[in-house]
């Protein structure tokens, strides 16, 4: 059981430290921790037997280790159903009224604490009959909450399926081996938990490095992106200052030479080229600086359909010129707490990318969808699409698939994902070569105070 102990505690540590703001992640971390303490109890039992045989411990040492083993067993048997129920409630909190969700952990902890008052059993770690009266309903309710999660956002369906695949088999087999079969006199079958837990850990690690697991991968990527933006912001600020100073000198001396070059048309033509180049460099560094400076948000409640319409109007001439068919499906009730100007800029960036991906025309579909869990803007094109190897890099600063286009620095999508992260939302991108690209802006639900006012 040493493997199970290490695996579950590693998973618990990752879930807790990598995304501690996520309540569901914290409760699942408790589930993994409690499962790991059960494995630790088995490991301690092996230590006791080995050290007694070798004479390494005396009676008092054995009593200490027995107490430690009993504490680990209690933590596992009592903490696992409690943590699993609270995890289900946090993961599907929309299903529960706010009052029940708030008080559930306090009410659910009463039976586990009550079990500590029962007399000790010298033969078994817990009293299985009493344990089953509340633990089994906890597991059933937790499983129902997980399985009944409704209105899963399309971008989250794969993550939801992977979570169920990792959690449900391991927990249900543990329930059967640890809680149900002992009622019929079948003990120590928990040794077979190693296989489903190993399977769950493989799914967890696979998801962690590919799609994310309860937001853990997203947080890792966010930290890397934040670090990149901090470095870029500092570097471009210094670069902008230095180049602007030198550009000013070039313009000053070019004007001075121009005044002295009366009648020398060749020289004046050369100075015009110098001035044009200086203006181009100045425009380039200004564009980079504007995209990489620290975002200063002024959030307020905005109607997303209005933001989308304003940007569709801005690109109307381009889409008409290229023969791009626009399809709109806008939910007028969809709202979000966001900075309207910055959000319009982000929408414009994605729309412009879609136009650039369809040089010979195509179809551009824009949807605005509102819901209890938040609102979504979906922009879908039928353009060239993005290769899988490039898709994971498109949000990195200065990465671009349009290297031949002037004044394109690969900062548009990096800016978009940074903005959505700062606003508490998400940006999701999916694409297939030849089939087009879909970009989804997902905004969190607007939080309102009692009485319907924010």
Short mmCIF file of C-alpha atoms in Angstrom, two decimals:
data_model
loop_
_atom_site.label_atom_id
_atom_site.label_comp_id
_atom_site.label_asym_id
_atom_site.label_seq_id
_atom_site.Cartn_x
_atom_site.Cartn_y
_atom_site.Cartn_z
CA UNK A 1 0.00 0.00 0.00
CA UNK A 2 3.05 2.25 -0.01
CA UNK A 3 2.33 3.08 -3.67
CA UNK A 4 -1.27 4.05 -2.88
CA UNK A 5 -0.18 6.23 0.03
CA UNK A 6 2.38 8.15 -2.07
CA UNK A 7 0.13 8.48 -5.13
CA UNK A 8 -2.87 9.81 -3.22
CA UNK A 9 -0.88 12.29 -1.17
CA UNK A 10 0.91 13.56 -4.30
CA UNK A 11 -2.47 14.07 -5.97
CA UNK A 12 -3.81 15.79 -2.85
CA UNK A 13 -0.82 18.12 -2.74
CA UNK A 14 -1.13 19.05 -6.41
CA UNK A 15 -4.86 19.75 -6.14
CA UNK A 16 -4.45 21.84 -3.00
CA UNK A 17 -1.40 23.93 -3.88
CA UNK A 18 -1.90 24.45 -7.61
CA UNK A 19 -5.45 25.83 -7.46
CA UNK A 20 -6.40 26.47 -3.85
CA UNK A 21 -9.06 29.01 -4.84
CA UNK A 22 -11.23 26.26 -6.31
CA UNK A 23 -13.49 24.82 -3.54
CA UNK A 24 -14.09 21.60 -5.49
CA UNK A 25 -10.33 21.14 -5.82
CA UNK A 26 -9.83 21.61 -2.08
CA UNK A 27 -12.51 19.04 -1.20
CA UNK A 28 -11.17 16.53 -3.72
CA UNK A 29 -7.75 17.10 -2.18
CA UNK A 30 -9.27 16.10 1.18
CA UNK A 31 -10.74 12.96 -0.42
CA UNK A 32 -7.31 11.98 -1.77
CA UNK A 33 -5.63 12.81 1.55
CA UNK A 34 -8.09 10.67 3.53
CA UNK A 35 -7.67 7.81 1.09
CA UNK A 36 -3.92 8.11 1.49
CA UNK A 37 -4.13 7.95 5.29
CA UNK A 38 -5.95 4.62 4.95
CA UNK A 39 -3.02 3.32 2.92
CA UNK A 40 -0.66 4.78 5.52
CA UNK A 41 -2.48 2.80 8.23
CA UNK A 42 -1.68 -0.39 6.30
CA UNK A 43 1.95 0.68 5.91
CA UNK A 44 2.22 1.36 9.65
CA UNK A 45 0.79 -2.11 10.35
CA UNK A 46 3.59 -3.58 8.25
CA UNK A 47 6.16 -1.54 10.16
CA UNK A 48 4.81 -2.75 13.49
CA UNK A 49 5.02 -6.41 12.47
CA UNK A 50 8.54 -6.06 11.04
CA UNK A 51 9.91 -4.10 14.03
CA UNK A 52 8.34 -6.46 16.55
CA UNK A 53 9.96 -9.43 14.82
CA UNK A 54 13.34 -7.72 14.82
CA UNK A 55 12.99 -6.41 18.39
CA UNK A 56 13.41 -2.83 17.22
CA UNK A 57 10.50 -1.56 19.36
CA UNK A 58 9.20 -2.39 22.83
CA UNK A 59 5.62 -2.44 24.14
CA UNK A 60 5.40 1.31 24.61
CA UNK A 61 6.67 1.90 21.06
CA UNK A 62 4.09 -0.54 19.73
CA UNK A 63 1.31 1.30 21.58
CA UNK A 64 2.39 4.60 20.02
CA UNK A 65 2.38 3.08 16.54
CA UNK A 66 -0.99 1.39 17.19
CA UNK A 67 -2.46 4.75 18.16
CA UNK A 68 -1.01 6.29 15.03
CA UNK A 69 -2.46 3.48 12.92
CA UNK A 70 -5.89 3.87 14.55
CA UNK A 71 -5.84 7.63 13.89
CA UNK A 72 -5.00 7.02 10.22
CA UNK A 73 -7.81 4.47 9.93
CA UNK A 74 -10.34 6.83 11.50
CA UNK A 75 -9.24 9.68 9.22
CA UNK A 76 -9.72 7.44 6.21
CA UNK A 77 -13.00 5.78 7.16
CA UNK A 78 -14.67 8.93 8.50
CA UNK A 79 -13.05 11.60 6.33
CA UNK A 80 -13.53 9.90 2.96
CA UNK A 81 -17.37 9.98 2.86
CA UNK A 82 -17.45 13.46 4.41
CA UNK A 83 -14.96 14.84 1.89
CA UNK A 84 -16.65 13.12 -1.05
CA UNK A 85 -20.07 14.57 -0.17
CA UNK A 86 -18.64 18.08 0.18
CA UNK A 87 -16.71 17.65 -3.07
CA UNK A 88 -19.90 16.74 -4.91
CA UNK A 89 -21.67 19.76 -3.44
CA UNK A 90 -18.84 22.15 -4.39
CA UNK A 91 -18.52 20.70 -7.89
CA UNK A 92 -22.25 20.98 -8.60
CA UNK A 93 -23.16 23.85 -6.31
CA UNK A 94 -25.82 25.14 -8.73
CA UNK A 95 -27.98 22.16 -7.81
CA UNK A 96 -28.15 23.15 -4.14
CA UNK A 97 -29.75 26.25 -2.59
CA UNK A 98 -27.17 28.69 -1.28
CA UNK A 99 -28.16 28.14 2.36
CA UNK A 100 -27.85 24.35 2.16
CA UNK A 101 -24.50 24.59 0.40
CA UNK A 102 -23.16 26.98 3.04
CA UNK A 103 -24.18 24.85 6.02
CA UNK A 104 -23.64 21.39 4.52
CA UNK A 105 -20.05 20.89 5.74
CA UNK A 106 -21.01 21.83 9.31
CA UNK A 107 -23.98 19.46 9.35
CA UNK A 108 -22.14 16.65 7.57
CA UNK A 109 -19.23 16.66 10.05
CA UNK A 110 -21.50 15.72 12.99
CA UNK A 111 -21.74 11.92 12.29
CA UNK A 112 -17.96 11.51 11.79
CA UNK A 113 -17.29 13.32 15.07
CA UNK A 114 -19.97 11.24 16.78
CA UNK A 115 -18.17 8.05 15.68
CA UNK A 116 -15.18 9.09 17.78
CA UNK A 117 -17.33 8.76 20.92
CA UNK A 118 -18.05 5.04 20.32
CA UNK A 119 -16.08 2.49 22.36
CA UNK A 120 -12.94 1.07 20.77
CA UNK A 121 -13.05 -2.33 19.08
CA UNK A 122 -9.87 -4.35 19.61
CA UNK A 123 -10.47 -6.47 16.50
CA UNK A 124 -11.55 -3.94 13.89
CA UNK A 125 -10.55 -0.30 13.31
CA UNK A 126 -14.16 0.97 13.24
CA UNK A 127 -17.69 -0.21 13.98
CA UNK A 128 -18.87 -0.96 10.48
CA UNK A 129 -22.59 -1.16 11.25
CA UNK A 130 -22.72 2.35 12.68
CA UNK A 131 -20.39 3.63 9.98
CA UNK A 132 -22.61 2.34 7.18
CA UNK A 133 -25.70 4.20 8.47
CA UNK A 134 -24.29 7.57 7.41
CA UNK A 135 -21.25 6.88 5.21
CA UNK A 136 -23.16 5.02 2.49
CA UNK A 137 -25.79 7.80 2.12
CA UNK A 138 -22.95 10.33 1.94
CA UNK A 139 -21.35 8.42 -0.94
CA UNK A 140 -24.68 8.06 -2.75
CA UNK A 141 -25.48 11.77 -2.44
CA UNK A 142 -21.97 12.76 -3.55
CA UNK A 143 -22.19 10.48 -6.59
CA UNK A 144 -25.62 11.86 -7.52
CA UNK A 145 -24.31 15.43 -7.33
CA UNK A 146 -21.39 14.56 -9.61
CA UNK A 147 -23.45 12.65 -12.15
CA UNK A 148 -26.28 15.20 -12.23
CA UNK A 149 -24.12 18.19 -13.02
CA UNK A 150 -26.21 19.97 -15.64
CA UNK A 151 -25.54 22.71 -18.17
CA UNK A 152 -21.89 21.79 -18.55
CA UNK A 153 -20.27 24.35 -20.84
CA UNK A 154 -19.18 22.77 -24.15
CA UNK A 155 -15.54 23.60 -23.48
CA UNK A 156 -15.74 21.77 -20.14
CA UNK A 157 -17.43 18.54 -21.23
CA UNK A 158 -14.19 16.66 -21.83
CA UNK A 159 -12.77 17.80 -18.49
CA UNK A 160 -16.01 16.72 -16.78
CA UNK A 161 -15.87 13.26 -18.40
CA UNK A 162 -12.22 12.80 -17.40
CA UNK A 163 -12.97 13.82 -13.83
CA UNK A 164 -15.78 11.25 -13.60
CA UNK A 165 -13.51 8.61 -15.12
CA UNK A 166 -10.79 9.33 -12.56
CA UNK A 167 -12.96 9.73 -9.46
CA UNK A 168 -16.05 7.53 -9.73
CA UNK A 169 -14.52 4.05 -10.32
CA UNK A 170 -11.91 4.50 -7.58
CA UNK A 171 -14.45 5.80 -5.04
CA UNK A 172 -17.15 3.20 -5.82
CA UNK A 173 -14.70 0.30 -5.56
CA UNK A 174 -13.37 1.72 -2.29
CA UNK A 175 -16.95 1.94 -0.99
CA UNK A 176 -17.55 -1.70 -1.84
CA UNK A 177 -14.26 -2.95 -0.37
CA UNK A 178 -14.07 -0.72 2.72
CA UNK A 179 -17.69 -0.08 3.71
CA UNK A 180 -20.09 -2.64 2.19
CA UNK A 181 -18.31 -6.02 2.19
CA UNK A 182 -17.21 -5.77 5.86
CA UNK A 183 -20.93 -5.75 6.75
CA UNK A 184 -21.01 -9.32 5.43
CA UNK A 185 -17.89 -10.44 7.25
CA UNK A 186 -15.44 -9.87 4.38
CA UNK A 187 -12.50 -7.85 5.66
CA UNK A 188 -9.14 -6.58 4.38
CA UNK A 189 -10.33 -6.46 0.80
CA UNK A 190 -9.04 -2.90 0.63
CA UNK A 191 -5.76 -4.39 -0.63
CA UNK A 192 -7.40 -4.53 -4.08
CA UNK A 193 -7.92 -0.75 -4.11
CA UNK A 194 -4.43 -0.35 -5.55
CA UNK A 195 -5.61 -1.07 -9.09
CA UNK A 196 -8.47 1.45 -9.39
CA UNK A 197 -6.40 4.07 -7.58
CA UNK A 198 -3.49 3.47 -9.95
CA UNK A 199 -5.88 3.86 -12.89
CA UNK A 200 -7.31 7.07 -11.41
CA UNK A 201 -3.82 8.49 -10.93
CA UNK A 202 -2.91 7.77 -14.57
CA UNK A 203 -6.05 9.61 -15.72
CA UNK A 204 -5.24 12.47 -13.33
CA UNK A 205 -1.68 12.89 -14.62
CA UNK A 206 -2.77 12.53 -18.25
CA UNK A 207 -5.42 15.22 -17.78
CA UNK A 208 -3.03 17.44 -15.85
CA UNK A 209 -0.58 17.74 -18.74
CA UNK A 210 -3.08 17.73 -21.60
CA UNK A 211 -6.49 19.19 -20.76
CA UNK A 212 -6.38 20.31 -17.14
CA UNK A 213 -7.97 18.76 -14.05
CA UNK A 214 -10.24 21.04 -11.99
CA UNK A 215 -8.31 23.98 -13.39
CA UNK A 216 -4.84 22.83 -12.30
CA UNK A 217 -3.26 22.91 -15.76
CA UNK A 218 -4.90 26.25 -16.50
CA UNK A 219 -3.29 27.68 -13.38
CA UNK A 220 0.14 26.39 -14.37
CA UNK A 221 -0.26 27.95 -17.81
CA UNK A 222 -1.58 31.15 -16.22
CA UNK A 223 1.50 31.45 -13.99
CA UNK A 224 3.79 30.94 -16.98
CA UNK A 225 1.81 33.50 -18.98
CA UNK A 226 1.82 36.00 -16.09
CA UNK A 227 5.59 35.60 -15.77
CA UNK A 228 6.02 36.13 -19.53
CA UNK A 229 3.86 39.25 -19.47
CA UNK A 230 5.71 40.71 -16.49
CA UNK A 231 9.02 40.22 -18.27
CA UNK A 232 7.66 41.57 -21.55
CA UNK A 233 6.00 44.57 -19.87
CA UNK A 234 9.25 45.56 -18.16
CA UNK A 235 11.36 44.98 -21.27
CA UNK A 236 9.08 46.78 -23.73
CA UNK A 237 8.69 49.75 -21.39
CA UNK A 238 12.48 50.26 -21.38
CA UNK A 239 12.69 49.56 -25.11
CA UNK A 240 9.87 51.99 -25.84
CA UNK A 241 11.58 54.72 -23.82
CA UNK A 242 14.97 54.19 -25.45
CA UNK A 243 13.68 53.96 -29.02
CA UNK A 244 11.41 56.99 -28.63
CA UNK A 245 14.40 59.04 -27.49
CA UNK A 246 16.50 57.92 -30.46
CA UNK A 247 13.59 58.38 -32.88
CA UNK A 248 13.25 61.94 -31.58
CA UNK A 249 16.93 62.56 -32.32
CA UNK A 250 16.57 61.11 -35.83
CA UNK A 251 13.59 63.37 -36.57
CA UNK A 252 15.31 66.41 -35.12
CA UNK A 253 18.47 66.01 -37.17
CA UNK A 254 16.54 64.93 -40.28
CA UNK A 255 14.55 68.18 -40.09
CA UNK A 256 17.76 70.16 -39.56
CA UNK A 257 19.45 68.52 -42.55
CA UNK A 258 16.29 69.04 -44.60
CA UNK A 259 16.42 72.78 -43.99
CA UNK A 260 20.05 72.82 -45.12
CA UNK A 261 19.32 70.71 -48.21
CA UNK A 262 17.38 73.31 -50.22
CA UNK A 263 17.71 72.48 -53.91
CA UNK A 264 19.25 69.04 -53.29
CA UNK A 265 16.35 66.82 -54.32
CA UNK A 266 18.28 63.57 -54.02
CA UNK A 267 19.22 64.29 -50.43
CA UNK A 268 15.68 65.42 -49.58
CA UNK A 269 14.32 62.15 -51.05
CA UNK A 270 16.76 60.19 -48.88
CA UNK A 271 15.66 62.16 -45.82
CA UNK A 272 12.05 61.35 -46.62
CA UNK A 273 12.93 57.63 -46.62
CA UNK A 274 14.66 58.08 -43.25
CA UNK A 275 11.60 59.87 -41.86
CA UNK A 276 9.24 57.18 -43.12
CA UNK A 277 11.41 54.44 -41.58
CA UNK A 278 11.56 56.30 -38.27
CA UNK A 279 7.77 56.72 -38.24
CA UNK A 280 7.36 53.01 -39.00
CA UNK A 281 9.66 52.01 -36.14
CA UNK A 282 7.82 54.38 -33.81
CA UNK A 283 4.44 52.88 -34.80
CA UNK A 284 5.76 49.35 -34.29
CA UNK A 285 7.12 49.98 -30.81
CA UNK A 286 3.94 51.88 -29.85
CA UNK A 287 1.82 48.94 -30.94
CA UNK A 288 3.94 46.47 -28.94
CA UNK A 289 3.92 48.72 -25.88
CA UNK A 290 0.14 49.17 -25.95
CA UNK A 291 -0.42 45.41 -26.10
CA UNK A 292 2.06 44.54 -23.34
CA UNK A 293 1.48 47.24 -20.72
CA UNK A 294 -0.25 46.33 -17.45
CA UNK A 295 -4.00 46.04 -17.94
CA UNK A 296 -5.96 48.63 -15.98
CA UNK A 297 -9.52 47.43 -15.90
CA UNK A 298 -12.66 49.47 -15.29
CA UNK A 299 -15.25 46.70 -14.96
CA UNK A 300 -18.99 47.23 -14.97
CA UNK A 301 -22.08 45.25 -15.95
CA UNK A 302 -22.27 45.15 -19.75
CA UNK A 303 -24.62 43.58 -22.30
CA UNK A 304 -22.44 41.28 -24.37
CA UNK A 305 -24.65 41.42 -27.45
CA UNK A 306 -24.09 45.19 -27.65
CA UNK A 307 -20.30 44.76 -27.53
CA UNK A 308 -20.44 42.14 -30.27
CA UNK A 309 -22.67 44.28 -32.53
CA UNK A 310 -20.31 47.25 -32.27
CA UNK A 311 -17.37 45.12 -33.42
CA UNK A 312 -19.35 43.48 -36.21
CA UNK A 313 -20.15 46.96 -37.50
CA UNK A 314 -16.43 47.81 -37.40
CA UNK A 315 -15.53 44.86 -39.67
CA UNK A 316 -18.56 45.07 -41.96
CA UNK A 317 -16.58 46.60 -44.84
CA UNK A 318 -13.88 43.91 -44.70
CA UNK A 319 -16.32 41.02 -44.57
CA UNK A 320 -18.34 42.43 -47.46
CA UNK A 321 -15.20 42.92 -49.54
CA UNK A 322 -14.09 39.32 -49.00
CA UNK A 323 -17.53 37.79 -49.41
CA UNK A 324 -17.71 36.47 -45.85
CA UNK A 325 -21.19 35.43 -44.72
CA UNK A 326 -22.04 36.61 -41.19
CA UNK A 327 -24.32 34.48 -38.99
CA UNK A 328 -25.49 36.00 -35.69
CA UNK A 329 -27.27 34.41 -32.75
CA UNK A 330 -27.24 36.91 -29.91
CA UNK A 331 -28.87 36.47 -26.52
CA UNK A 332 -29.94 39.94 -25.45
CA UNK A 333 -30.13 38.88 -21.78
CA UNK A 334 -26.48 37.77 -21.60
CA UNK A 335 -24.47 40.09 -19.38
CA UNK A 336 -21.09 40.08 -17.69
CA UNK A 337 -18.95 42.12 -15.35
CA UNK A 338 -16.17 43.31 -17.63
CA UNK A 339 -14.24 46.28 -18.90
CA UNK A 340 -16.25 47.23 -22.01
CA UNK A 341 -13.43 48.90 -23.97
CA UNK A 342 -10.85 46.20 -23.33
CA UNK A 343 -13.40 43.45 -24.04
CA UNK A 344 -14.37 45.09 -27.34
CA UNK A 345 -10.69 45.17 -28.28
CA UNK A 346 -10.35 41.46 -27.49
CA UNK A 347 -13.44 40.61 -29.55
CA UNK A 348 -12.09 42.69 -32.42
CA UNK A 349 -8.76 40.82 -32.30
CA UNK A 350 -10.51 37.46 -32.65
CA UNK A 351 -12.82 38.70 -35.40
CA UNK A 352 -9.83 40.09 -37.30
CA UNK A 353 -8.04 36.75 -36.97
CA UNK A 354 -11.12 35.01 -38.37
CA UNK A 355 -11.22 37.39 -41.36
CA UNK A 356 -7.50 36.86 -42.03
CA UNK A 357 -8.09 33.08 -41.99
CA UNK A 358 -10.68 33.37 -44.80
CA UNK A 359 -8.96 35.29 -47.64
CA UNK A 360 -11.31 33.75 -50.23
CA UNK A 361 -14.49 34.13 -48.22
CA UNK A 362 -16.34 31.79 -45.91
CA UNK A 363 -18.75 31.84 -43.02
CA UNK A 364 -18.30 33.67 -39.72
CA UNK A 365 -20.70 32.64 -36.97
CA UNK A 366 -21.03 34.66 -33.77
CA UNK A 367 -23.12 33.50 -30.83
CA UNK A 368 -23.80 35.10 -27.46
CA UNK A 369 -25.19 32.64 -24.90
CA UNK A 370 -26.36 33.52 -21.39
CA UNK A 371 -26.88 31.14 -18.48
CA UNK A 372 -26.83 30.68 -14.70
CA UNK A 373 -23.17 29.70 -14.71
CA UNK A 374 -22.06 32.63 -16.83
CA UNK A 375 -22.19 33.93 -20.38
CA UNK A 376 -20.27 32.95 -23.49
CA UNK A 377 -19.28 34.65 -26.72
CA UNK A 378 -18.48 32.09 -29.40
CA UNK A 379 -16.77 33.11 -32.65
CA UNK A 380 -16.47 30.38 -35.28
CA UNK A 381 -14.93 30.65 -38.76
CA UNK A 382 -14.56 28.27 -41.69
CA UNK A 383 -11.02 29.32 -42.47
CA UNK A 384 -7.75 27.47 -42.81
CA UNK A 385 -7.63 26.30 -39.19
CA UNK A 386 -4.55 25.80 -37.02
CA UNK A 387 -2.23 22.80 -36.80
CA UNK A 388 -2.35 20.90 -33.51
CA UNK A 389 1.32 21.63 -32.80
CA UNK A 390 0.69 25.37 -33.18
CA UNK A 391 -2.64 25.45 -31.34
CA UNK A 392 -0.99 25.07 -27.93
CA UNK A 393 1.27 28.06 -28.67
CA UNK A 394 -1.15 30.59 -30.15
CA UNK A 395 -1.70 32.34 -26.80
CA UNK A 396 2.03 32.72 -26.13
CA UNK A 397 3.32 36.27 -26.51
CA UNK A 398 4.98 36.95 -29.89
CA UNK A 399 3.93 33.61 -31.39
CA UNK A 400 2.12 34.11 -34.69
CA UNK A 401 1.02 32.02 -37.65
CA UNK A 402 0.93 35.17 -39.83
CA UNK A 403 4.64 35.95 -40.00
CA UNK A 404 4.38 37.55 -43.42
CA UNK A 405 1.88 40.19 -42.33
CA UNK A 406 3.17 43.66 -41.47
CA UNK A 407 2.63 45.02 -37.96
CA UNK A 408 1.65 41.60 -36.62
CA UNK A 409 3.50 40.65 -33.44
CA UNK A 410 1.58 37.65 -32.14
CA UNK A 411 0.21 39.59 -29.17
CA UNK A 412 -3.52 39.58 -29.97
CA UNK A 413 -4.52 36.25 -28.42
CA UNK A 414 -1.99 36.65 -25.60
CA UNK A 415 -3.72 39.93 -24.76
CA UNK A 416 -7.15 38.25 -24.97
CA UNK A 417 -6.30 35.40 -22.61
CA UNK A 418 -4.63 37.80 -20.16
CA UNK A 419 -7.71 40.03 -20.18
CA UNK A 420 -10.15 37.15 -19.65
CA UNK A 421 -8.05 35.79 -16.81
CA UNK A 422 -7.98 39.20 -15.11
CA UNK A 423 -11.77 39.40 -15.46
CA UNK A 424 -12.28 35.98 -13.87
CA UNK A 425 -13.25 34.27 -17.11
CA UNK A 426 -11.64 31.95 -19.62
CA UNK A 427 -10.63 31.93 -23.27
CA UNK A 428 -10.88 28.58 -25.04
CA UNK A 429 -9.63 27.87 -28.56
CA UNK A 430 -10.31 24.81 -30.68
CA UNK A 431 -9.31 24.29 -34.30
CA UNK A 432 -8.74 21.74 -37.04
CA UNK A 433 -6.73 22.33 -40.21
CA UNK A 434 -9.11 22.95 -43.08
CA UNK A 435 -12.18 23.01 -40.84
CA UNK A 436 -11.81 26.41 -39.18
CA UNK A 437 -11.32 27.75 -35.67
CA UNK A 438 -13.65 28.36 -32.74
CA UNK A 439 -12.83 30.84 -29.97
CA UNK A 440 -14.99 31.05 -26.84
CA UNK A 441 -14.94 33.89 -24.33
CA UNK A 442 -16.52 32.54 -21.15
CA UNK A 443 -17.48 35.15 -18.53
CA UNK A 444 -18.35 34.19 -14.98
CA UNK A 445 -21.89 34.77 -13.74
CA UNK A 446 -22.72 38.26 -12.51
CA UNK A 447 -22.81 38.24 -8.73
CA UNK A 448 -25.78 40.08 -7.32
CA UNK A 449 -26.49 41.17 -3.78
CA UNK A 450 -29.67 40.39 -1.93
CA UNK A 451 -32.67 42.26 -3.22
CA UNK A 452 -31.53 41.84 -6.81
CA UNK A 453 -29.00 44.67 -6.72
CA UNK A 454 -25.36 44.25 -7.29
#
